[in-house]
Coordinates of C-alpha atoms and ligand atoms in Angstrom, one line a residue:
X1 CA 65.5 -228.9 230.7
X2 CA 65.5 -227.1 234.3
X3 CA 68.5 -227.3 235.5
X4 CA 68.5 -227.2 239.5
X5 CA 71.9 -225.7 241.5
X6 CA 73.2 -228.7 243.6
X7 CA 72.6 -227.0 246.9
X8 CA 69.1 -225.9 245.9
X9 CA 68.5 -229.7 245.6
X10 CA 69.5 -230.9 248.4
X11 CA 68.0 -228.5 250.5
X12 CA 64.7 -229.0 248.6
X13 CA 65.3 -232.9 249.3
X14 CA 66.1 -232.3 253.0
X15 CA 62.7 -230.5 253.4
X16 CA 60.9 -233.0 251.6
X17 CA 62.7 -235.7 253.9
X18 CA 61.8 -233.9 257.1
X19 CA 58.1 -233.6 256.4
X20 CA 58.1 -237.1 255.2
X21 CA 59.5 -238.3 258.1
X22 CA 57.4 -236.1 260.7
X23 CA 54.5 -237.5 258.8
X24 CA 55.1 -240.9 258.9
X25 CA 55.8 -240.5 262.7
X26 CA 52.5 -239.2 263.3
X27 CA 50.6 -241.2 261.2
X28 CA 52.6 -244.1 263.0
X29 CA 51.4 -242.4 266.5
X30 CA 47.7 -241.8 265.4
X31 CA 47.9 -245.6 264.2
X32 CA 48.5 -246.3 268.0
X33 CA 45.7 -244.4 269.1
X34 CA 43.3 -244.9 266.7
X35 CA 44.0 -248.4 267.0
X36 CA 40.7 -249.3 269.5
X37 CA 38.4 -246.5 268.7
X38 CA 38.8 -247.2 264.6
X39 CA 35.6 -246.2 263.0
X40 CA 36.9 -248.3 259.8
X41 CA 34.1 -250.6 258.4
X42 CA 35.4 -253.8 259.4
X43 CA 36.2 -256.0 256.9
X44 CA 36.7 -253.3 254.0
X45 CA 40.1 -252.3 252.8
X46 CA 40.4 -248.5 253.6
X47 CA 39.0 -246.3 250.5
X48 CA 41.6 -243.7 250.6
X49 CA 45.4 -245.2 251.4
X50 CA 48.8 -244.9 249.8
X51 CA 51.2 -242.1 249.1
X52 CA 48.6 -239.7 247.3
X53 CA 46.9 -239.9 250.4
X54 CA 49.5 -239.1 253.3
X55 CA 50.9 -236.5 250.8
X56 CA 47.5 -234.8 250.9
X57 CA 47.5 -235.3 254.9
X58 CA 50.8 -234.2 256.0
X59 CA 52.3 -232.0 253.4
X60 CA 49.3 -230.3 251.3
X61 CA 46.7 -229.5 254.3
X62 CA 49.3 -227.6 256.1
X63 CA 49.5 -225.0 253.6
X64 CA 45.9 -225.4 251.9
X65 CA 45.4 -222.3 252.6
X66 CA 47.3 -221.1 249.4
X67 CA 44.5 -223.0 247.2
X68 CA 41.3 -223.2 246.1
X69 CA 40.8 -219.7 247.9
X70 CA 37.6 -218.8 246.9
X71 CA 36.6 -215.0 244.7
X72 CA 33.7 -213.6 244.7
X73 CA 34.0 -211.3 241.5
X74 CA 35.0 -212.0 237.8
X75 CA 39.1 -212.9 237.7
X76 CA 39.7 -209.7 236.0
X77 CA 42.8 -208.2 236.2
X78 CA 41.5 -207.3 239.7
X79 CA 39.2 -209.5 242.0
X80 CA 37.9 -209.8 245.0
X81 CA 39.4 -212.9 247.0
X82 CA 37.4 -214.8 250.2
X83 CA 39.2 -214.2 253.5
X84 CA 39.0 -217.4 255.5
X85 CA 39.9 -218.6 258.7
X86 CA 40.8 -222.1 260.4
X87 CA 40.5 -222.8 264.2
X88 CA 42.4 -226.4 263.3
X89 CA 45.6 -225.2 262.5
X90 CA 44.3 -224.8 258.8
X91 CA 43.2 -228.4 258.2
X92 CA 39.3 -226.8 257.5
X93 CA 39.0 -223.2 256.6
X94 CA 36.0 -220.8 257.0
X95 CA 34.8 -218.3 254.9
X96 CA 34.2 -215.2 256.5
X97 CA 32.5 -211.9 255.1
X98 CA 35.5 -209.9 254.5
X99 CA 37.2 -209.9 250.9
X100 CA 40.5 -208.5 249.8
X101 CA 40.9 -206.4 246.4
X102 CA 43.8 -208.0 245.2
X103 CA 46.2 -208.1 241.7
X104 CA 45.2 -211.4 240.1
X105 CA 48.2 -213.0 238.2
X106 CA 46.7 -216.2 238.3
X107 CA 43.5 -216.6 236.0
X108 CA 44.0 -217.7 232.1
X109 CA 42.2 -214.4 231.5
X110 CA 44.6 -213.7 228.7
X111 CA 42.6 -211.0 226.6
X112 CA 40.5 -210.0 229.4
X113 CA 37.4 -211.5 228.1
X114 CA 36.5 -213.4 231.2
X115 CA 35.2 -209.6 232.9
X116 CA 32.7 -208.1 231.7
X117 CA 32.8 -207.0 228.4
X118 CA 31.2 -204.3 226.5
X119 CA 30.4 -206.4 223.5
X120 CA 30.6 -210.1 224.8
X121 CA 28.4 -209.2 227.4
X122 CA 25.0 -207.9 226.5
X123 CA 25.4 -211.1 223.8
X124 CA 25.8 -213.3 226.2
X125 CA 22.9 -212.3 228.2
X126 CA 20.3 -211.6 225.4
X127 CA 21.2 -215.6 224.6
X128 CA 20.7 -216.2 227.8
X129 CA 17.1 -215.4 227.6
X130 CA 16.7 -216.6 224.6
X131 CA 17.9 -220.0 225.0
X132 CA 18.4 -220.6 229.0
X133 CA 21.5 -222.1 230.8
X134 CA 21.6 -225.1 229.4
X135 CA 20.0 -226.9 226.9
X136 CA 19.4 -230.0 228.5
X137 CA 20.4 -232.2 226.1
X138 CA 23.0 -234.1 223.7
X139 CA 24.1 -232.3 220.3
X140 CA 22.0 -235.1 218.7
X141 CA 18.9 -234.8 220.3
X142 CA 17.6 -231.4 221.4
X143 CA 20.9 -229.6 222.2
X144 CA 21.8 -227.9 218.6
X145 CA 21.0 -224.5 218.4
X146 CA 21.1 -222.2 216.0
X147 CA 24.0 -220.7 218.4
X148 CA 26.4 -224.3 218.0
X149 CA 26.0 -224.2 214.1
X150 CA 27.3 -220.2 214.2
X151 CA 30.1 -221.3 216.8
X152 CA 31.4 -224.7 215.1
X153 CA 31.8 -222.7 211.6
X154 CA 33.2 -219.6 213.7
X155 CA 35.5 -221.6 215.1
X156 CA 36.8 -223.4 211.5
X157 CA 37.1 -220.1 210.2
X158 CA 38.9 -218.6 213.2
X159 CA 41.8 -221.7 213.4
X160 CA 42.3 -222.0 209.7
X161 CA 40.7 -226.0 209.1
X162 CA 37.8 -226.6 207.0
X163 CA 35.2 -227.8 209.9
X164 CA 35.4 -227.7 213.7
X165 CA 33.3 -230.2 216.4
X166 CA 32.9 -227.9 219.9
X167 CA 31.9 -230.4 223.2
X168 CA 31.0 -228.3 226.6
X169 CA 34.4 -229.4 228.2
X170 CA 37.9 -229.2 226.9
X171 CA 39.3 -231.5 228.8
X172 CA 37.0 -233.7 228.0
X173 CA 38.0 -232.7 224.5
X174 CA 41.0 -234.8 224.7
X175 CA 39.8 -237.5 227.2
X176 CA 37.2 -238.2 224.9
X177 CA 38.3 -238.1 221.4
X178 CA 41.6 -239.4 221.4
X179 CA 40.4 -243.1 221.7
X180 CA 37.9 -242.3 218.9
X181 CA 41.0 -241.7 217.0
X182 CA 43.3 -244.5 217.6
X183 CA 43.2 -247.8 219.3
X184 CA 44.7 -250.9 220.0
X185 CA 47.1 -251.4 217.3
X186 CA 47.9 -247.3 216.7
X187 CA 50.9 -245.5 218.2
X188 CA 50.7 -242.3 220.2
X189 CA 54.3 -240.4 220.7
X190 CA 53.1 -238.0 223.7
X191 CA 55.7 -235.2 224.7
X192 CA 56.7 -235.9 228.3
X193 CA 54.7 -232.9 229.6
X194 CA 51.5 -232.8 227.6
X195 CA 48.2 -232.2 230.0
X196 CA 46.8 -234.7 232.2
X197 CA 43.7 -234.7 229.8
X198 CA 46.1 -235.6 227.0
X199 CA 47.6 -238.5 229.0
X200 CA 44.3 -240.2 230.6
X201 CA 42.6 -240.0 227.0
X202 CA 45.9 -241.8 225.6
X203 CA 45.4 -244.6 228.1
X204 CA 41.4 -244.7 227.4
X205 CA 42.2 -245.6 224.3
X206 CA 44.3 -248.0 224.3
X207 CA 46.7 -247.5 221.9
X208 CA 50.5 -248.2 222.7
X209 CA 51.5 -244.6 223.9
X210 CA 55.6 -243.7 224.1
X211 CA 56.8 -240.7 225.0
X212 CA 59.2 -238.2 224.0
X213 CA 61.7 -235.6 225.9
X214 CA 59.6 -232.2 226.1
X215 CA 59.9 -230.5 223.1
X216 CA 62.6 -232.4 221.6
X217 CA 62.5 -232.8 218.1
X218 CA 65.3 -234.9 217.6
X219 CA 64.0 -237.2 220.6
X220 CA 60.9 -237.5 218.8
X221 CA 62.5 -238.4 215.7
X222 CA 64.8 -241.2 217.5
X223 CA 61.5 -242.3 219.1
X224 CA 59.6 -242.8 216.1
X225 CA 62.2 -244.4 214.2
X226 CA 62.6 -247.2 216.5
X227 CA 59.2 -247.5 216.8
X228 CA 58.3 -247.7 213.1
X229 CA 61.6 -250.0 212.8
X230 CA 60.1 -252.2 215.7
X231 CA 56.4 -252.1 214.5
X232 CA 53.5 -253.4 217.3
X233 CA 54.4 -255.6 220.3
X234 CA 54.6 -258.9 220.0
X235 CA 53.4 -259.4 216.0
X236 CA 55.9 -256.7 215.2
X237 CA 53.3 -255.9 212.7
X238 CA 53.4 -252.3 211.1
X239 CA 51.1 -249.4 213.3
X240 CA 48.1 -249.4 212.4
X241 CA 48.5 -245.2 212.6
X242 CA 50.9 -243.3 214.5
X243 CA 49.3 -239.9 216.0
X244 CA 52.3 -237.4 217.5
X245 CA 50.1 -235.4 220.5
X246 CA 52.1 -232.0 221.5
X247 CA 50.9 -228.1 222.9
X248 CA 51.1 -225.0 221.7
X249 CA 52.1 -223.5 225.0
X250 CA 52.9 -225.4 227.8
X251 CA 50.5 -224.2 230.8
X252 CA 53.3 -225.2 233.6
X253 CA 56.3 -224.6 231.9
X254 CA 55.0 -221.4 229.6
X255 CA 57.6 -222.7 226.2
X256 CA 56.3 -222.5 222.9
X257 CA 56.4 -225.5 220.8
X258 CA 58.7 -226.0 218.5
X259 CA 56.4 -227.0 216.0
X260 CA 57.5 -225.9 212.3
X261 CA 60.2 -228.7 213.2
X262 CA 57.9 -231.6 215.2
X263 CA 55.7 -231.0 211.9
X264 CA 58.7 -231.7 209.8
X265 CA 59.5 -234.5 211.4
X266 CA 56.0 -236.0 211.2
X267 CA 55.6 -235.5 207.8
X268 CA 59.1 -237.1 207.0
X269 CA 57.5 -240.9 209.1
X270 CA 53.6 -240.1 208.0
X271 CA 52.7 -239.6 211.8
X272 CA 49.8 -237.4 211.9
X273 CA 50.1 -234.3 214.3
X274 CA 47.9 -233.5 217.1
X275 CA 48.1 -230.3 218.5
X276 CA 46.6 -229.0 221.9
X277 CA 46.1 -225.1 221.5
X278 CA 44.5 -224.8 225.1
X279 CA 46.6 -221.6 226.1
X280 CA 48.2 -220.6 223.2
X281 CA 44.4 -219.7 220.8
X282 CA 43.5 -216.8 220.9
X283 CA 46.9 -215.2 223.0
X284 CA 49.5 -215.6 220.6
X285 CA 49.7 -214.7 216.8
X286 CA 49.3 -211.7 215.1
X287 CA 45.8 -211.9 214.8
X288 CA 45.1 -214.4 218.1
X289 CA 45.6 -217.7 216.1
X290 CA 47.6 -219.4 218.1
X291 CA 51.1 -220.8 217.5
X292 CA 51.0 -222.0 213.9
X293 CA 50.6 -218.2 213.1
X294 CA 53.3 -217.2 215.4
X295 CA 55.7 -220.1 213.9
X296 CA 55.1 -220.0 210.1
X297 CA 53.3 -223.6 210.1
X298 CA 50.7 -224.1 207.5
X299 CA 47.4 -225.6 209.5
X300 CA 47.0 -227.8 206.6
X301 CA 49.7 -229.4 208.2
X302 CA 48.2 -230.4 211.3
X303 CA 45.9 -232.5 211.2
X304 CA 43.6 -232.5 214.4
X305 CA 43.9 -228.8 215.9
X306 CA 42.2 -228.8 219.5
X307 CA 41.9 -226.3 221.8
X308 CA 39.8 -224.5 224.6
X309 CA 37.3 -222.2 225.4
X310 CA 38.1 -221.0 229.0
X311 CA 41.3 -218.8 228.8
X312 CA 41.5 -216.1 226.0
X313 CA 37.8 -216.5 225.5
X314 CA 36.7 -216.2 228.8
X315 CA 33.9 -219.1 228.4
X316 CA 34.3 -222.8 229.0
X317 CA 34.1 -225.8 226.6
X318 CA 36.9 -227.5 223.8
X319 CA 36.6 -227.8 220.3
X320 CA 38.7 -230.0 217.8
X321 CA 39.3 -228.8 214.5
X322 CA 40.3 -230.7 211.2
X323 CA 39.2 -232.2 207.2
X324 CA 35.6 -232.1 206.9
X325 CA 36.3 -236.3 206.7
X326 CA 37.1 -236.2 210.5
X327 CA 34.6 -233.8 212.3
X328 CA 32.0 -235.5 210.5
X329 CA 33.4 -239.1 211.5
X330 CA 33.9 -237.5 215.4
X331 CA 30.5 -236.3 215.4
X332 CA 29.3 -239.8 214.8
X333 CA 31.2 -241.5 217.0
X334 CA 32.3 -239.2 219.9
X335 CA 31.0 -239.9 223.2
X336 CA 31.4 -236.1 224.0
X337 CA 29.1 -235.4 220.9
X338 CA 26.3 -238.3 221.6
X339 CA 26.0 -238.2 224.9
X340 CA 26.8 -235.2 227.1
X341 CA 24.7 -232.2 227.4
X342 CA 26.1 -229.7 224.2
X343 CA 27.9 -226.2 225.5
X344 CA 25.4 -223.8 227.9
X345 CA 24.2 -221.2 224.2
X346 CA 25.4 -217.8 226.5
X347 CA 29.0 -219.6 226.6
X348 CA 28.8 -220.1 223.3
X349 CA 27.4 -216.6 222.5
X350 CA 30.5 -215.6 224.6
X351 CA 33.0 -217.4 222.4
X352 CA 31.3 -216.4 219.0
X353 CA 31.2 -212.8 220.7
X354 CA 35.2 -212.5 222.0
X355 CA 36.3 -214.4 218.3
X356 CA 34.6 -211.2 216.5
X357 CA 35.9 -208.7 218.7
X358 CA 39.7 -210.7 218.2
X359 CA 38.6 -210.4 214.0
X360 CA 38.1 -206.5 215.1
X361 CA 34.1 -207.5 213.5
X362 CA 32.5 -206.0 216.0
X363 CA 33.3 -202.6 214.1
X364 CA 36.3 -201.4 216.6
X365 CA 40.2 -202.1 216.5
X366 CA 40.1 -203.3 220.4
X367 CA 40.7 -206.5 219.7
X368 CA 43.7 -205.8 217.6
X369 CA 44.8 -203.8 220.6
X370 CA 44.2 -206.6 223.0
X371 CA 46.5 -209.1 221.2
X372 CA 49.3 -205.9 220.7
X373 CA 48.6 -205.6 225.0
X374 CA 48.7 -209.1 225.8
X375 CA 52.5 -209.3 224.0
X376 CA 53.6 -206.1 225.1
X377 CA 52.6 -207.0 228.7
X378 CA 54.2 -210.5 229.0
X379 CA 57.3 -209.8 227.5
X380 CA 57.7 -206.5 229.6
X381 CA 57.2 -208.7 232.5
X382 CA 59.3 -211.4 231.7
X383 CA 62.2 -209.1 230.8
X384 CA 61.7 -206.8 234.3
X385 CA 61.5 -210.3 236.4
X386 CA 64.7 -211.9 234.7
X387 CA 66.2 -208.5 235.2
X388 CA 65.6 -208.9 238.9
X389 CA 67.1 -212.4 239.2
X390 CA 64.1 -214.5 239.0
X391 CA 64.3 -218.1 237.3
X392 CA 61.7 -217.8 235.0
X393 CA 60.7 -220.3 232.2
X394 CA 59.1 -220.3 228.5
X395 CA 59.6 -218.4 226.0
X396 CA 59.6 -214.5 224.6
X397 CA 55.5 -213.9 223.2
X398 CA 54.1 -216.4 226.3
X399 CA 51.9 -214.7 228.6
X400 CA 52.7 -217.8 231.2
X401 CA 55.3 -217.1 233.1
X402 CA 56.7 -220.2 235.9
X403 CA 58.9 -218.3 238.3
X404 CA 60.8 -221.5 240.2
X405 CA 60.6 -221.8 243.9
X406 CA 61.9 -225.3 244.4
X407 CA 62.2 -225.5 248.1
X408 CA 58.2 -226.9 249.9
X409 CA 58.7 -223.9 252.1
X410 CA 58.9 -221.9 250.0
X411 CA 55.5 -222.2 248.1
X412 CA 53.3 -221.3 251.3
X413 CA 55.6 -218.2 252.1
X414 CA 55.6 -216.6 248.9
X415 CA 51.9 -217.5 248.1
X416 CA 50.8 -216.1 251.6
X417 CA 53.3 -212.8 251.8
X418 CA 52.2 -211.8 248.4
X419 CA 48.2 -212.1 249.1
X420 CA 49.1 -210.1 252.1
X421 CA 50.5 -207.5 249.8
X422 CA 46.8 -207.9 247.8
X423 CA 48.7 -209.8 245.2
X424 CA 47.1 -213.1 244.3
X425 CA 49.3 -216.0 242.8
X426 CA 49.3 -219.7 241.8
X427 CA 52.0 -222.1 243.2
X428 CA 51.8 -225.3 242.1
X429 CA 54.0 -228.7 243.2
X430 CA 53.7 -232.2 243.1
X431 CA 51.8 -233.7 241.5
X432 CA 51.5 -231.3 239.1
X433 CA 55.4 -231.0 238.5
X434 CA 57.9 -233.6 239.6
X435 CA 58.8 -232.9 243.5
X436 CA 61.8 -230.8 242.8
X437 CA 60.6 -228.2 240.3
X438 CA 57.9 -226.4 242.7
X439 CA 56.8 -223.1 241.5
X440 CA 54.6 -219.7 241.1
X441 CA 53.2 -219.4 237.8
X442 CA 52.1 -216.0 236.6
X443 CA 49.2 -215.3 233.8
X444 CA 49.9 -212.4 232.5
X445 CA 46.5 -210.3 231.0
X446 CA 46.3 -207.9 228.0
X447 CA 43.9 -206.2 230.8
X448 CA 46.7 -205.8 233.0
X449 CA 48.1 -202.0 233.2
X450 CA 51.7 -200.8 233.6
X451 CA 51.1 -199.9 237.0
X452 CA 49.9 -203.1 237.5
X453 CA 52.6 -205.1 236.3
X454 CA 54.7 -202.4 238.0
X455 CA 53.2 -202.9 241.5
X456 CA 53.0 -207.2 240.8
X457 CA 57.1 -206.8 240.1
X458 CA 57.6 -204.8 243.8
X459 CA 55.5 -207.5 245.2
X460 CA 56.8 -210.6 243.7
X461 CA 60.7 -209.3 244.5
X462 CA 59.5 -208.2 248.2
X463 CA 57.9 -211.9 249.1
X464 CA 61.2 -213.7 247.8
Ligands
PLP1 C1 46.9 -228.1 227.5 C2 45.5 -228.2 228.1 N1 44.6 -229.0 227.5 C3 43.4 -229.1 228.0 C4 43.0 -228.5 229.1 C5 41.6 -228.7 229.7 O1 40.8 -227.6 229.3 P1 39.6 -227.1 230.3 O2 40.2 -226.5 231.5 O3 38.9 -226.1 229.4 O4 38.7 -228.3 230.5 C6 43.9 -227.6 229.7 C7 43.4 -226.9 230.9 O5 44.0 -226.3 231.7 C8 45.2 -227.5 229.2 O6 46.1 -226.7 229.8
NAG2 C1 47.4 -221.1 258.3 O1 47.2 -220.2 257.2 C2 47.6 -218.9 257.5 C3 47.3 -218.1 256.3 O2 46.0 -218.1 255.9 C4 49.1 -218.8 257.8 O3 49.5 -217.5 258.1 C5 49.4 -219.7 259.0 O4 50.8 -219.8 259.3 C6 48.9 -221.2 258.8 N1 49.0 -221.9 259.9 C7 49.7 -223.1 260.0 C8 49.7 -223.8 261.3 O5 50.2 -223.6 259.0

C-alpha cells in the first residue's frame, strides 16, 4: 500500500481540480464557437466523447511531449532519442534531424539483449535469410518452422514445465488464452494490479472474475473462501474451476510476488495458479528463471506459467508454459495458435539465442555475469536513490524501480529537465495508475555501468 502524506494529496488534488476546471471552461467556450461552423456528421453521436477523451485534450496533450518520443537506435543502455518541435503549443510535434545521445532508464532491456549482441546477433540474421520476416502464416498452416519446435522445447526447458505454446504477442498471450481456460461458470481471483492484458482477457472470457488487495495473501484467502462458501451467482452452484491470476514482478509498482505463500494458499482451496512472468523471466533468479527460483516455489506448483519475450530477451512474442495435457489442449483451441501469423523465425532465433547465452551454452560465462550485473546494478541503485530521499517502490533483486512523483506538474518537469540533462525516463499517470500515485519508473539494465548509474543518480536528484 502507498501511503500518500496529507499535504502531498491535497496539493496533488488541487492541481488536478485546476486543470479540470480550466478544461472544462474551454471546452465549454470552444462549445460556443464551434457551435455554427461544427463539422460533426449530423445526425451521428460523436465517436470520441467522455472523460477519456477531455483527459487526453486538456491534461495529456499539454505535456505529450514527454511520450512516445521517438529513438532512432537500439534502447541499449544508451540511445539516440528524436528531437521534435511544436509550433501549436505542443498539441502536434515535429521530428527534426537532430538526436540527443541520452542515458536510457526506460527500456525493459534487462540483460541488455535488446542491442546488438555478439552471439544473438549474427543468429538472428543468418535466420533471417533463411526464413524471412515473417512467415506469413498460422502455426497450423505454413507458419511452423523448424525454428518454433527448437524455441517451444527451449522455452519448457528454460521455465522448468514439461511443454511450452509461444504466440507472436504476449499480450495477446493473456488476452487470448485465458478464456480458452475458463468460462462462464469458472472463477478468476485477479490481484488488483495485474496487467491490462490480464484483466481484458478475464472479461473475454467470461468467467465471474473478483479481485483481491495487491499482493495480499490473506485477502486472497478471505476472497476465495467466501467465494467457494458462496459458489456461482444465482444457482449457488459449486465453480466449475477457480483460476488465481498473479505477476512475478509488478511492471508499475516493481514488488515481487509473494508467491511461496499465494501458492500455499491455492493449494489449501484447489485453485489453480496462473502466473504472469512478463518482467520477472529471465531478470531475476540465480540462473534468470524468474521468481519461483528466487522464492523457493517448485514450478510443479504452478500450473499455467506465462511470460514474455520483449524484456530480458530483447525480442517480442509470449509463451505459456504447463502439463503436456494443457499446451496440447491450448494448441488446439487457442485463437493465438489457429489463427494469427506464428512469431517472425529471427525473433525467435533471438530468444533461443539470448536463453543459451543466460544457460552460459554458447561456451562463455557472460550470461552468468549478466544476471550477477543486472542484481548488483538494481539494488545499488535502489539503495543510492532511497539514500537520497527518494520514495521508491518494490522490492530488493527488482530491476524496476517507481520513484513517486504524485503532483501532475510534476511528471512534465522531471521528464523534460532530466532529457535535457541527456537522461531519458518514463513517467506514467492515469490511467495507468490511479490519479494520485503519478510516477517515474526506472529499468535498470545489467548493461548499465557504474558511471552510468552514477551519472543517472546526479540527474534524477538535480531534476527533483
Ligand atoms: C505483466 C505483463 N503481462 C503482459 C504484458 C504484455 O507483453 P507484451 O508487451 O510482450 O505484449 C506486459 C507488458 O508490458 C506485462 O507487463
Ligand atoms: C512543449 O514542450 C517543451 C519540451 O519539449 C516544453 O519545454 C514546453 O514548455 C512545452 N510547452 C507547453 C506550452 O507546454
Amino acid at each position: 500500500m502507498i501511503t500518500i502524506p496529507y499535504l502531498t494529496a491535497l496539493s496533488t488534488y488541487f492541481s488536478y481540480g485546476l486543470l479540470f476546471a480550466f478544461g472544462q471552461l474551454r471546452d465549454f467556450f470552444r462549445k460556443i464557437i464551434d457551435w455554427w461552423q461544427s463539422g460533426d456528421l449530423q445526425g451521428y453521436a460523436p465517436i470520441c466523447l467522455g472523460l477519456e477523451d477531455f483527459y487526453i485534450r486538456r491534461l495529456y496533450n499539454r505535456i505529450q511531449d514527454c511520450f512516445g518520443r521517438p529513438i532512432s537506435s537500439a534502447p541499449d543502455a544508451w540511445f539516440d532519442v528524436v528531437e521534435r518541435y511544436s509550433n501549436d503549443n505542443n498539441k502536434t510535434l515535429k521530428r527534426t534531424t537532430k538526436i540527443s545521445r541520452c542515458l536510457n532508464l526506460g527500456s525493459y532491456n534487462y540483460l541488455g539483449f535488446a542491442a546488438s549482441d555478439e552471439y544473438c546477433t549474427p543468429r538472428a540474421i543468418e535466420s533471417l535469410k533463411k526464413f524471412s520476416p515473417s512467415t506469413c502464416s498460422s502455426r497450423v498452416d505454413g507458419g511452423t518452422t523448424t525454428l518454433h519446435k527448437e524455441l517451444e522445447e527451449c522455452v519448457a526447458n528454460f521455465v522448468g514445465k514439461p511443454d511450452a505454446m509461444v504466440t507472436g504477442m504476449g499480450y495477446v498471450t493473456n488476452s487470448a488464452i485465458l478464456p480458452i481456460l475458463v468460462g462462464k461458470g469458472g472463477l478468476i481471483i485477479s490481484d488488483s494490479l495485474n496487467h491490462n492484458s490480464i484483466v481484458n482477457g478475464a472479461r473475454g472470457s467470461g468467467a465471474t472474475v473478483r479481485v483481491f488487495q495487491h499482493n495480499t495473501p490473506s485477502h486472497l484467502e478471505k476472497v476465495l473462501r467466501e467465494q467457494i462458501s458462496e459458489g456461482q451467482p444465482r444457482t449457488h452452484r459449486p465453480w466449475k474451476k477457480i483460476i488465481v491470476i498473479v505477476e512475478g514482478i509488478y511492471s508499475m509498482e516493481g514488488e515481487l510476488c509473494q508467491l511461496p505463500e499465494i501458492v500455499a494458499i491455492c493449494k489449501k482451496y484447489k485453485a489453480y495458479v496462473y502466473l504472469d512472468e512478463a518482467h520477472s523471466i529471465g531478470a531475476v533468479g540465480k540462473t534468470g528463471r524468474g521468481v519461483c527460483e528466487l522464492l523457493g516455489v517448485d514450478t510443479a506448483d504452478v500450473d499455467i506459467m506465462m511470460g514474455t519475450f520483449t524484456k530480458s530477451f530483447g525480442s517480442c512474442g509470449g509463451y505459456i508454459a504447463g502439463s503436456k495435457e494443457v499446451i496440447q489442449y491450448l494448441k488446439y483451441t487457442c485463437p493465438a495458435h489457429l489463427y494469427a501469423t506464428s512469431v517472425s523465425p529471427p525473433a525467435a532465433q533471438q530468444i533461443i539465442s539470448a536463453i543459451k547465452v543466460i544457460l552460459g551454452e554458447d561456451g562463455t560465462s557472460r550470461g552468468a555475469q549478466k544476471l550477477a550485473r543486472i542484481r548488483e546494478n538494481s539494488n545499488f541503485f535502489r539503495s543510492e536513490l532511497q539514500k537520497m530521499g527518494f520514495e521508491v517502490l518494490g522490492d530488493n533483486d527488482s530491476p524496476v524501480m517507481p520513484i513517486m512523483l504524485y503532483n501532475p506538474a510534476k511528471i512534465p518537469a522531471f521528464s523534460r529537465e532530466c532529457l535535457k540533462q541527456n537522461v531519458a525516463v518514463v513517467t506514467v499517470a492515469f490511467p495507468a495508475t490511479p490519479l494520485l500515485l503519478a510516477r517515474a519508473r526506472i529499468c535498470i539494465s545489467a548493461s548499465h555501468t557504474k558511471e552510468d548509474l552514477l551519472r543517472a543518480l546526479e540527474v534524477c536528484f538535480s531534476s527533483t
